[in-house]
Amino acid sequence: MTVAQETEVTLAVGQQKDLPAAVPAAGRARDREMHAIVEIGVSSRGGAGLATGHAPGSGPALAEVLIVDTSRSMLHPPAKLHAAKDATVAAVRMLPEGTAFAVLSGRFDATLVHPGPGRPVPAVAGSAEREAAERAVRILDADGGTAIGTWLDLARRLLREQSAPVKHVLLLTDGRNEHDHRAAMSLDTALDACEGRFVCDAWGIGDDWDAELLLRITRRLHGRAGAVREESELTAAYEELIGGLLGTAVPELRIRLTPMPGTVVRRVTQVVPSEQELPAVTAGAGGRGAEYVTRAWGDEVRHFQVVLAADPTGREIGEDLQLAAVDVVVPDLGRPVRLPAPQPILVRWTDNPLDASRQHPGVRRHELYQRASAAVAEAYRAWLRGPDGRAAADRALGRSLALAAELGDAQLLGALRRIEDGPDTARVRAGLKDVDWQHLILSSAMTTPPAPAAAPVPPGSGTGPPGAAAPAPAGAGALVECPDCQWLGPADAVYCGGDCGRLLRGPSA
C-alpha cells in the first residue's frame, strides 16, 4: 500500500490555561473548571474510502439499512412517496458489490421490504439483488401511522450479526412520532438498544416533520439530521449522502482522556459540526482513563469541548501543570493509520482575576451557538402563540440574528433571513408555515469553526507597507454596546444579542 493511501489523524488542543487559585464563591465552582477545545482531523491522503477500498476476501465493509416512511401521510401529496422511492432506488444503485443491505417500510411497525419477509439477514449487493430491491421499492404503498422506535429496532436486529466496520441506517420520515405510545417498542427504548450499534442519519420530507425528533435520533446515534424543501431534491441529497458514506475513512475513533491525580473529567462534547454529548466508556487494556467514542469519519475536522475540574491546593501558582493527557485510538482498519502523539491539557493557577477571566475563542464560540439555538427555539415557541407572541418572537429573532452575525456564520444567517420580514428588520415574516421553523431549527443545530485568520499581504502588493496585513473592510471590528445589559456586538446589529433583546437602532430603509 502506498503512502498516498495511508490515513492520517491529527490532534491539537486549544485552551486558556489560567484558573483562579482562590476559593470560589458559593455556587461558582465552575470557575475552577478547565474548558479546552480538542481539534481532531482525519485525512485519507488521497486514498479510497473504507467502503470502496476494502481488501478483497475480507468481507463487506458496509452494512446499510434504508428505512422508508410509508405511513398514510406520505400520500398527501403523493409526490412524497414517489420521491422516497426514487431516492431509495438511487441509494441502492450506489452500493458497492458485496455490501450487506436491506430496505424497510415503516408504519405502526416495520416490514422487511427487501430481501423480503422471512429473510432475517440482509441481502448482498449485486446486480440481481439491486434489481429485486428496486422492484420491491417501486410497488410500496402507504397506510397506517408512525412508530419510529419499531423501525430502528428492526434495523438493529438486521445489523446485529454483521461484521462490516461501517454500519449505517438512513431513515426518512414526513411526520412526527405520533404513535409511539402504542408501539411494540418506544423510541426511547429503541435508542437505548441501538446506541453504539450503528450510525443513523435521519431526514425529513414534506411539511409536517419534527426537527427536534430528527436531532434526538441523530444525536444518540452519531448521525446527522437533514431535510429537503422540495420533494424533487431528495434523490440528489441521498446520492450525496451515500457518496459521503462510501468515503468513510475511519468508522470509529476514540478520544482517550487520562486525568492526572486530583483531576475529574466533567464532560466531553462534540461542538463542531454539531453539538453532541459523548458518554464515557472504560479505557481498554487496563487504562486508568476513559474513552469517548465517535463514529463515521470522512476527510474532515471536528471539534470537541473537554471540561475538567481540579483543586489547586498544594500546587504552585504561575507554573504550567498537566491536568490530563488526550490521545486518539483507532481500531484496526486493515490499512495504515498514522496517529498523533498524545497532547496535554494544562492549567496555570493564578491569583490575577484578569488572567483567570480570559476565555478560549473556541469555548466562547460554542457558548454563542448555544445562545443562538436557544433564541431560535424561543422565537418558535413565541410564534406558536400567534399574535400574543409576536413581539417576543421578534425580540428572540433579533437576538438570533445578532449572534449569527457575531459568529460570522453565513449558513445560519441565511436560514434566519428566510424567517425575517426583510433585511435588517429583525421582525418575523408573516405567512410562515411550521415547516419553515423546522428547517431553521435544523440549521441552528449545525456549527462551524471560526474562519482562519487573514494572511499577511505579500510585500510589494501595492496595498500597504511591506508585510502589512490586508486592510480591514470599513467598519470591520466595530462594536456596539447595549445600554441595558452591556452586551457587545457588531456595529450593524439591530437588536441586542444578550438577554434583554433591546432594539439598538431603527430598521434600515
Coordinates of C-alpha atoms in Angstrom, one line a residue:
M1 CA 0.0 0.0 0.0
T2 CA 1.4 3.4 -0.9
V3 CA 1.9 6.3 1.3
A4 CA -0.9 8.1 -0.6
Q5 CA -3.4 5.5 0.8
E6 CA -2.4 6.0 4.4
T7 CA -5.0 7.6 6.7
E8 CA -3.6 10.3 8.9
V9 CA -5.2 11.6 12.1
T10 CA -4.2 14.9 13.6
L11 CA -4.8 16.2 17.1
A12 CA -4.5 19.7 18.6
V13 CA -5.5 21.2 21.9
G14 CA -6.6 24.8 22.4
Q15 CA -7.2 26.4 25.8
Q16 CA -6.7 29.3 28.1
K17 CA -4.6 27.8 30.9
D18 CA -5.3 30.3 33.7
L19 CA -7.7 29.4 36.5
P20 CA -8.2 31.2 39.9
A21 CA -6.3 29.7 42.8
A22 CA -8.6 31.5 45.3
V23 CA -11.5 29.5 46.8
P24 CA -14.6 30.2 44.5
A25 CA -17.6 31.9 45.9
A26 CA -20.7 29.8 46.7
G27 CA -22.2 28.4 43.6
R28 CA -19.2 29.4 41.4
A29 CA -17.4 26.0 41.4
R30 CA -17.4 26.1 37.6
D31 CA -14.8 28.9 37.9
R32 CA -12.3 26.2 38.6
E33 CA -13.3 24.2 35.5
M34 CA -10.8 24.0 32.7
H35 CA -12.5 24.2 29.3
A36 CA -10.3 23.0 26.4
I37 CA -11.1 22.6 22.7
V38 CA -9.7 19.4 21.2
E39 CA -9.5 19.6 17.4
I40 CA -9.2 16.2 15.5
G41 CA -8.8 15.8 11.8
V42 CA -8.9 12.8 9.6
S43 CA -7.4 12.6 6.1
S44 CA -7.2 9.6 3.8
R45 CA -4.4 11.4 1.9
G46 CA -6.0 10.6 -1.5
G47 CA -6.9 7.0 -0.8
A48 CA -10.3 5.4 -1.4
G49 CA -12.8 5.3 1.4
L50 CA -13.0 2.3 3.6
A51 CA -16.3 1.1 2.0
T52 CA -15.0 1.3 -1.6
G53 CA -11.3 0.3 -0.9
H54 CA -11.9 -2.7 1.3
A55 CA -9.5 -5.6 0.7
P56 CA -10.9 -8.5 -1.3
G57 CA -11.8 -11.5 0.7
S58 CA -12.1 -9.6 4.0
G59 CA -15.9 -9.4 3.9
P60 CA -18.2 -6.4 3.2
A61 CA -17.0 -3.1 4.5
L62 CA -20.5 -1.6 4.6
A63 CA -23.9 -2.8 6.0
E64 CA -26.7 -0.5 5.1
V65 CA -30.4 -0.3 6.1
L66 CA -32.7 2.1 4.2
I67 CA -35.9 3.0 6.1
V68 CA -38.8 4.5 4.2
D69 CA -41.7 6.0 6.0
T70 CA -44.8 4.5 4.4
S71 CA -47.4 5.9 6.8
R72 CA -50.7 7.2 5.3
S73 CA -49.5 10.8 5.3
M74 CA -46.8 10.0 2.7
L75 CA -49.7 10.1 0.1
H76 CA -50.5 13.7 0.9
P77 CA -49.3 14.7 -1.6
P78 CA -48.3 11.5 -3.4
A79 CA -45.1 13.3 -4.6
K80 CA -43.6 12.5 -1.2
L81 CA -43.8 8.7 -1.7
H82 CA -42.7 8.9 -5.3
A83 CA -39.6 10.9 -4.2
A84 CA -38.9 8.5 -1.4
K85 CA -39.0 5.6 -3.9
D86 CA -36.7 7.4 -6.4
A87 CA -34.2 8.3 -3.7
T88 CA -34.1 4.8 -2.1
V89 CA -33.6 3.2 -5.5
A90 CA -30.8 5.7 -6.3
A91 CA -29.1 4.8 -3.0
V92 CA -29.4 1.1 -3.6
R93 CA -27.8 1.5 -7.1
M94 CA -24.8 3.2 -5.5
L95 CA -24.0 0.4 -3.0
P96 CA -20.7 -1.4 -3.9
E97 CA -20.6 -5.1 -4.8
G98 CA -20.8 -7.3 -1.7
T99 CA -22.5 -4.6 0.5
A100 CA -24.9 -6.1 3.0
F101 CA -28.2 -4.1 2.7
A102 CA -31.9 -4.1 3.5
V103 CA -34.9 -1.9 2.8
L104 CA -37.5 -1.4 5.5
S105 CA -41.1 0.0 5.3
G106 CA -42.1 1.9 8.4
R107 CA -45.7 2.3 9.8
F108 CA -47.1 1.2 13.1
D109 CA -44.4 -1.4 12.8
A110 CA -41.5 -2.2 10.5
T111 CA -41.7 -4.5 7.5
L112 CA -38.7 -6.0 5.6
V113 CA -39.3 -4.9 2.0
H114 CA -36.1 -6.4 0.7
P115 CA -34.8 -9.1 0.9
G116 CA -38.4 -9.8 2.0
P117 CA -40.3 -11.1 5.0
G118 CA -38.9 -14.3 6.5
R119 CA -35.3 -13.4 5.5
P120 CA -33.7 -12.4 8.8
V121 CA -30.4 -11.4 7.2
P122 CA -29.6 -8.5 4.8
A123 CA -29.2 -9.1 1.1
V124 CA -25.8 -8.9 -0.6
A125 CA -25.5 -6.2 -3.2
G126 CA -25.1 -7.5 -6.8
S127 CA -26.9 -6.7 -10.0
A128 CA -29.7 -9.2 -9.3
E129 CA -30.3 -8.1 -5.7
R130 CA -30.3 -4.4 -6.7
E131 CA -32.9 -5.1 -9.4
A132 CA -35.0 -7.1 -7.0
A133 CA -34.8 -4.4 -4.4
E134 CA -35.8 -1.8 -6.9
R135 CA -38.9 -3.8 -7.9
A136 CA -39.9 -4.2 -4.3
V137 CA -39.5 -0.5 -3.6
R138 CA -41.4 0.6 -6.7
I139 CA -44.6 -1.2 -5.5
L140 CA -44.6 0.3 -2.0
D141 CA -47.9 1.8 -0.9
A142 CA -48.6 3.9 2.2
D143 CA -51.1 3.4 5.1
G144 CA -51.1 3.4 8.9
G145 CA -49.2 5.6 11.4
T146 CA -45.7 6.4 12.6
A147 CA -43.8 4.5 15.3
I148 CA -40.1 5.1 14.7
G149 CA -38.9 3.0 17.6
T150 CA -40.0 -0.2 16.0
W151 CA -38.3 0.8 12.7
L152 CA -34.9 1.3 14.4
D153 CA -35.3 -1.9 16.4
L154 CA -35.7 -4.0 13.3
A155 CA -32.7 -2.2 11.7
R156 CA -30.7 -3.1 14.9
R157 CA -31.7 -6.8 14.7
L158 CA -30.7 -6.9 11.0
L159 CA -27.3 -5.4 11.6
R160 CA -26.6 -7.3 14.9
E161 CA -24.6 -10.1 13.3
Q162 CA -22.9 -8.0 10.6
S163 CA -19.2 -7.7 10.9
A164 CA -18.8 -4.8 8.5
P165 CA -16.8 -1.9 10.0
V166 CA -19.3 0.7 8.7
K167 CA -22.9 0.0 9.8
H168 CA -25.3 2.7 8.7
V169 CA -29.1 3.4 8.8
L170 CA -30.7 6.1 6.6
L171 CA -34.2 6.9 7.9
L172 CA -36.7 9.1 6.1
T173 CA -39.9 10.4 7.6
D174 CA -42.5 13.0 6.8
G175 CA -44.2 13.2 10.2
R176 CA -43.9 13.1 13.9
N177 CA -43.6 10.0 16.1
E178 CA -47.3 10.2 17.0
H179 CA -48.0 6.5 17.6
D180 CA -45.0 5.9 20.0
H181 CA -47.4 5.2 22.9
R182 CA -49.0 2.2 21.1
A183 CA -45.8 0.8 19.5
A184 CA -44.3 -2.5 20.3
M185 CA -41.1 -0.6 21.3
S186 CA -40.9 3.0 22.3
L187 CA -38.4 5.4 20.7
D188 CA -36.6 5.9 24.0
T189 CA -36.2 2.1 24.5
A190 CA -35.0 1.7 20.9
L191 CA -32.4 4.4 21.1
D192 CA -31.0 2.8 24.3
A193 CA -30.8 -0.5 22.4
C194 CA -29.3 1.0 19.2
E195 CA -26.8 3.4 20.7
G196 CA -23.3 2.3 19.7
R197 CA -24.6 -0.3 17.3
F198 CA -24.8 1.8 14.1
V199 CA -24.8 5.3 12.8
C200 CA -28.1 6.8 11.8
D201 CA -28.8 9.7 9.5
A202 CA -32.4 11.0 9.7
W203 CA -34.1 13.1 7.0
G204 CA -37.4 14.9 6.8
I205 CA -39.6 15.4 3.8
G206 CA -42.9 17.3 3.3
D207 CA -44.2 20.0 5.6
D208 CA -45.0 18.1 8.9
W209 CA -41.8 16.6 10.1
D210 CA -40.3 17.4 13.5
A211 CA -36.7 18.8 13.7
E212 CA -36.3 18.0 17.4
L213 CA -37.2 14.4 16.7
L214 CA -34.6 14.1 13.9
L215 CA -32.0 15.7 16.2
R216 CA -32.9 13.5 19.1
I217 CA -32.3 10.4 17.0
T218 CA -29.1 11.5 15.3
R219 CA -27.5 12.9 18.5
R220 CA -27.9 9.5 20.1
L221 CA -26.9 7.5 17.1
H222 CA -23.9 9.7 15.9
G223 CA -25.5 10.7 12.7
R224 CA -26.7 13.9 11.1
A225 CA -30.2 15.3 10.5
G226 CA -31.3 16.9 7.3
A227 CA -34.4 17.8 5.3
V228 CA -35.4 18.8 1.8
R229 CA -37.6 21.8 1.0
E230 CA -38.8 20.2 -2.3
E231 CA -39.6 16.5 -2.8
S232 CA -37.6 16.6 -6.1
E233 CA -34.4 17.4 -4.1
L234 CA -34.4 14.1 -2.2
T235 CA -32.6 11.9 -4.8
A236 CA -29.7 14.3 -5.1
A237 CA -29.5 14.6 -1.3
Y238 CA -29.4 10.8 -0.9
E239 CA -26.8 10.4 -3.6
E240 CA -24.6 13.0 -1.9
L241 CA -25.1 11.3 1.5
I242 CA -24.3 7.8 0.2
G243 CA -21.3 9.2 -1.7
G244 CA -20.0 10.6 1.6
L245 CA -20.7 7.4 3.4
L246 CA -18.7 5.4 0.9
G247 CA -15.8 7.9 1.5
T248 CA -15.7 6.9 5.2
A249 CA -12.0 6.9 6.2
V250 CA -12.4 5.8 9.8
P251 CA -15.6 4.1 11.0
E252 CA -14.7 4.6 14.7
L253 CA -12.4 6.9 16.5
R254 CA -12.0 7.1 20.3
I255 CA -10.8 10.1 22.3
R256 CA -8.9 8.8 25.3
L257 CA -8.6 11.1 28.3
T258 CA -6.1 10.1 31.1
P259 CA -6.6 12.5 34.0
M260 CA -3.8 13.2 36.5
P261 CA -4.4 12.5 40.2
G262 CA -6.9 15.1 41.6
T263 CA -8.4 15.9 38.1
V264 CA -12.0 15.0 37.4
V265 CA -13.4 14.8 33.8
R266 CA -16.8 16.6 33.9
R267 CA -17.9 16.0 30.3
V268 CA -16.8 15.7 26.7
T269 CA -19.0 17.3 24.0
Q270 CA -18.7 17.4 20.2
V271 CA -19.2 21.1 19.3
V272 CA -18.4 21.1 15.5
P273 CA -20.1 20.3 13.2
S274 CA -22.9 19.9 15.7
E275 CA -23.4 19.5 19.4
Q276 CA -23.4 16.0 20.8
E277 CA -22.7 14.8 24.3
L278 CA -20.3 11.8 24.3
P279 CA -20.8 9.2 27.0
A280 CA -17.7 7.7 28.6
V281 CA -16.6 4.1 28.2
T282 CA -13.9 2.4 30.2
A283 CA -10.5 2.6 28.5
G284 CA -9.2 -0.7 27.3
A285 CA -6.1 -2.7 28.3
G286 CA -6.2 -1.7 31.9
G287 CA -6.1 2.1 31.2
R288 CA -7.0 4.3 34.1
G289 CA -8.7 6.9 31.9
A290 CA -11.9 6.9 29.9
E291 CA -12.7 6.8 26.2
Y292 CA -15.3 8.7 24.2
V293 CA -16.5 7.1 21.0
T294 CA -17.0 9.0 17.8
R295 CA -18.1 7.4 14.5
A296 CA -18.2 7.7 10.7
W297 CA -15.3 9.9 9.9
G298 CA -14.7 11.0 6.3
D299 CA -12.0 13.5 5.4
E300 CA -13.0 16.2 7.9
V301 CA -12.1 18.1 11.1
R302 CA -14.3 18.0 14.3
H303 CA -14.0 20.0 17.5
F304 CA -14.7 18.7 21.0
Q305 CA -15.0 20.6 24.3
V306 CA -13.4 18.9 27.2
V307 CA -14.3 20.1 30.7
L308 CA -12.1 19.2 33.7
A309 CA -12.2 20.1 37.3
A310 CA -9.2 20.3 39.6
D311 CA -8.1 21.6 43.0
P312 CA -5.2 24.0 43.3
T313 CA -4.4 23.0 46.9
G314 CA -0.7 22.4 47.3
R315 CA 0.0 23.4 43.7
E316 CA 2.4 26.1 42.6
I317 CA 1.0 29.4 41.4
G318 CA 2.1 30.6 37.9
E319 CA 3.5 27.3 36.7
D320 CA 2.1 25.1 33.9
L321 CA 0.8 21.9 35.3
Q322 CA -0.7 19.0 33.4
L323 CA -4.4 18.1 34.2
A324 CA -4.8 15.3 31.7
A325 CA -3.5 13.7 28.6
V326 CA -5.5 13.5 25.4
D327 CA -4.9 10.6 23.0
V328 CA -6.6 9.2 19.9
V329 CA -7.4 5.5 19.5
V330 CA -8.5 3.9 16.2
P331 CA -9.4 0.2 15.9
D332 CA -7.5 -1.9 13.3
L333 CA -8.8 -0.9 9.8
G334 CA -6.6 -3.3 7.9
R335 CA -4.7 -0.3 6.4
P336 CA -2.0 2.0 7.7
V337 CA -3.2 4.8 10.1
R338 CA -0.8 7.4 11.3
L339 CA -1.9 8.5 14.8
P340 CA -0.8 11.7 16.5
A341 CA 1.2 11.9 19.7
P342 CA -0.8 12.5 22.9
Q343 CA -1.3 16.1 23.9
P344 CA -1.5 17.6 27.4
I345 CA -4.3 19.7 28.8
L346 CA -2.6 22.2 31.2
V347 CA -3.5 24.5 34.0
R348 CA -1.8 27.6 35.4
W349 CA -3.2 28.6 38.8
T350 CA -3.2 32.4 39.2
D351 CA -4.2 35.0 41.7
N352 CA -4.8 37.5 39.0
P353 CA -8.6 37.9 38.3
L354 CA -7.9 39.3 34.8
D355 CA -5.9 36.3 33.7
A356 CA -8.4 33.9 35.2
S357 CA -11.3 35.6 33.3
R358 CA -9.9 35.0 29.9
Q359 CA -11.8 32.5 27.7
H360 CA -10.6 30.5 24.8
P361 CA -12.2 31.6 21.5
G362 CA -13.4 28.1 20.7
V363 CA -15.2 27.9 24.1
R364 CA -16.7 31.3 23.6
R365 CA -17.9 30.3 20.1
H366 CA -19.7 27.2 21.4
E367 CA -21.5 29.3 24.0
L368 CA -22.6 31.7 21.3
Y369 CA -24.0 28.8 19.3
Q370 CA -25.9 27.6 22.3
R371 CA -27.4 31.0 22.8
A372 CA -28.3 31.3 19.2
S373 CA -30.0 27.9 19.2
A374 CA -31.9 28.8 22.4
A375 CA -33.0 32.1 20.9
V376 CA -34.4 30.3 17.7
A377 CA -36.3 27.9 20.0
E378 CA -37.7 30.8 22.0
A379 CA -38.8 32.6 18.8
Y380 CA -40.5 29.5 17.6
R381 CA -42.4 29.0 20.8
A382 CA -43.5 32.6 20.8
W383 CA -44.6 32.3 17.2
L384 CA -46.8 29.4 18.1
R385 CA -48.8 31.7 20.4
G386 CA -50.0 33.7 17.4
P387 CA -50.5 37.5 17.8
D388 CA -49.9 37.3 21.5
G389 CA -46.4 36.1 21.0
R390 CA -45.4 38.3 18.0
A391 CA -43.4 40.8 20.0
A392 CA -41.5 38.1 21.9
A393 CA -40.8 36.3 18.6
D394 CA -39.4 39.4 17.1
R395 CA -37.1 40.0 20.0
A396 CA -35.8 36.4 20.0
L397 CA -35.3 36.6 16.3
G398 CA -33.3 39.8 16.7
R399 CA -31.0 38.1 19.2
S400 CA -30.5 35.1 16.9
L401 CA -29.5 37.5 14.0
A402 CA -27.1 39.4 16.2
L403 CA -25.5 36.2 17.5
A404 CA -25.2 34.7 14.0
A405 CA -23.6 37.9 12.8
E406 CA -21.1 37.8 15.7
L407 CA -20.3 34.2 14.8
G408 CA -19.9 35.1 11.2
D409 CA -21.9 32.0 10.2
A410 CA -23.3 32.7 6.7
Q411 CA -25.3 29.5 6.7
L412 CA -27.2 30.3 9.9
L413 CA -27.6 33.9 8.8
G414 CA -29.1 32.7 5.5
A415 CA -31.6 30.5 7.4
L416 CA -32.6 33.3 9.7
R417 CA -33.1 35.7 6.7
R418 CA -35.8 33.2 5.4
I419 CA -37.7 33.9 8.6
E420 CA -37.1 37.6 8.7
D421 CA -39.6 40.0 7.2
G422 CA -37.0 42.0 5.3
P423 CA -33.3 42.9 5.6
D424 CA -32.4 44.4 9.0
T425 CA -36.0 44.5 10.2
A426 CA -35.5 41.7 12.8
R427 CA -39.2 41.0 12.5
V428 CA -40.8 37.6 11.9
R429 CA -42.2 37.4 8.4
A430 CA -46.0 37.0 8.0
G431 CA -47.4 33.9 6.4
L432 CA -44.8 31.4 7.7
K433 CA -45.5 27.7 7.9
D434 CA -44.4 25.5 10.8
V435 CA -42.0 23.7 8.4
D436 CA -40.2 27.0 7.9
W437 CA -39.3 26.9 11.6
Q438 CA -38.3 23.2 11.4
H439 CA -35.7 24.0 8.7
L440 CA -34.4 26.9 10.9
I441 CA -34.1 24.6 14.0
L442 CA -32.0 22.2 12.0
S443 CA -29.8 25.0 10.7
S444 CA -29.3 26.3 14.2
A445 CA -28.1 22.9 15.3
M446 CA -25.2 23.0 12.8
T447 CA -21.9 24.7 13.9
T448 CA -18.8 25.8 12.1
P449 CA -15.2 26.5 13.3
P450 CA -14.0 30.1 13.2
A451 CA -12.7 31.4 9.9
P452 CA -8.9 31.2 9.6
A453 CA -7.1 34.5 10.3
A454 CA -6.4 36.6 7.2
A455 CA -2.9 36.0 5.8
P456 CA -0.5 39.0 5.7
V457 CA -0.4 40.8 2.4
P458 CA 2.8 39.8 0.4
P459 CA 5.4 42.6 0.1
G460 CA 5.0 44.7 -3.0
S461 CA 1.3 44.0 -3.5
G462 CA 0.6 47.7 -3.5
T463 CA -2.0 47.6 -0.7
G464 CA 0.2 48.9 2.1
P465 CA 3.6 48.8 3.6
P466 CA 5.7 45.6 3.1
G467 CA 4.4 42.8 5.3
A468 CA 1.4 44.7 6.4
A469 CA -1.9 42.8 7.0
A470 CA -4.7 43.3 4.4
P471 CA -6.8 46.4 5.2
A472 CA -10.0 45.6 7.1
P473 CA -13.3 46.4 5.4
A474 CA -14.9 49.6 6.5
G475 CA -16.5 49.1 9.9
A476 CA -14.8 45.7 10.5
G477 CA -14.3 45.0 14.2
A478 CA -16.5 48.0 15.2
L479 CA -18.8 47.2 18.2
V480 CA -21.9 48.5 19.7
E481 CA -22.7 48.2 23.4
C482 CA -26.3 47.7 24.7
P483 CA -27.1 50.3 27.3
D484 CA -29.3 47.9 29.3
C485 CA -27.2 44.7 29.6
Q486 CA -23.8 45.9 28.3
W487 CA -23.8 43.2 25.6
L488 CA -21.1 43.9 22.9
G489 CA -21.9 43.0 19.3
P490 CA -21.2 44.1 15.7
A491 CA -21.9 47.7 15.0
D492 CA -24.6 46.9 12.5
A493 CA -26.7 44.9 15.0
V494 CA -30.4 45.9 15.0
Y495 CA -31.3 44.0 18.2
C496 CA -29.2 43.2 21.3
G497 CA -27.8 39.7 21.2
G498 CA -27.9 39.4 25.0
D499 CA -30.8 38.6 27.2
C500 CA -32.7 41.8 27.0
G501 CA -33.3 41.9 23.3
R502 CA -33.4 45.7 23.2
L503 CA -33.8 47.5 19.9
L504 CA -30.5 49.2 19.3
R505 CA -31.3 51.1 16.2
G506 CA -34.2 51.6 13.8
P507 CA -34.6 49.2 10.8
S508 CA -32.9 50.4 7.6
A509 CA -34.9 51.9 4.9

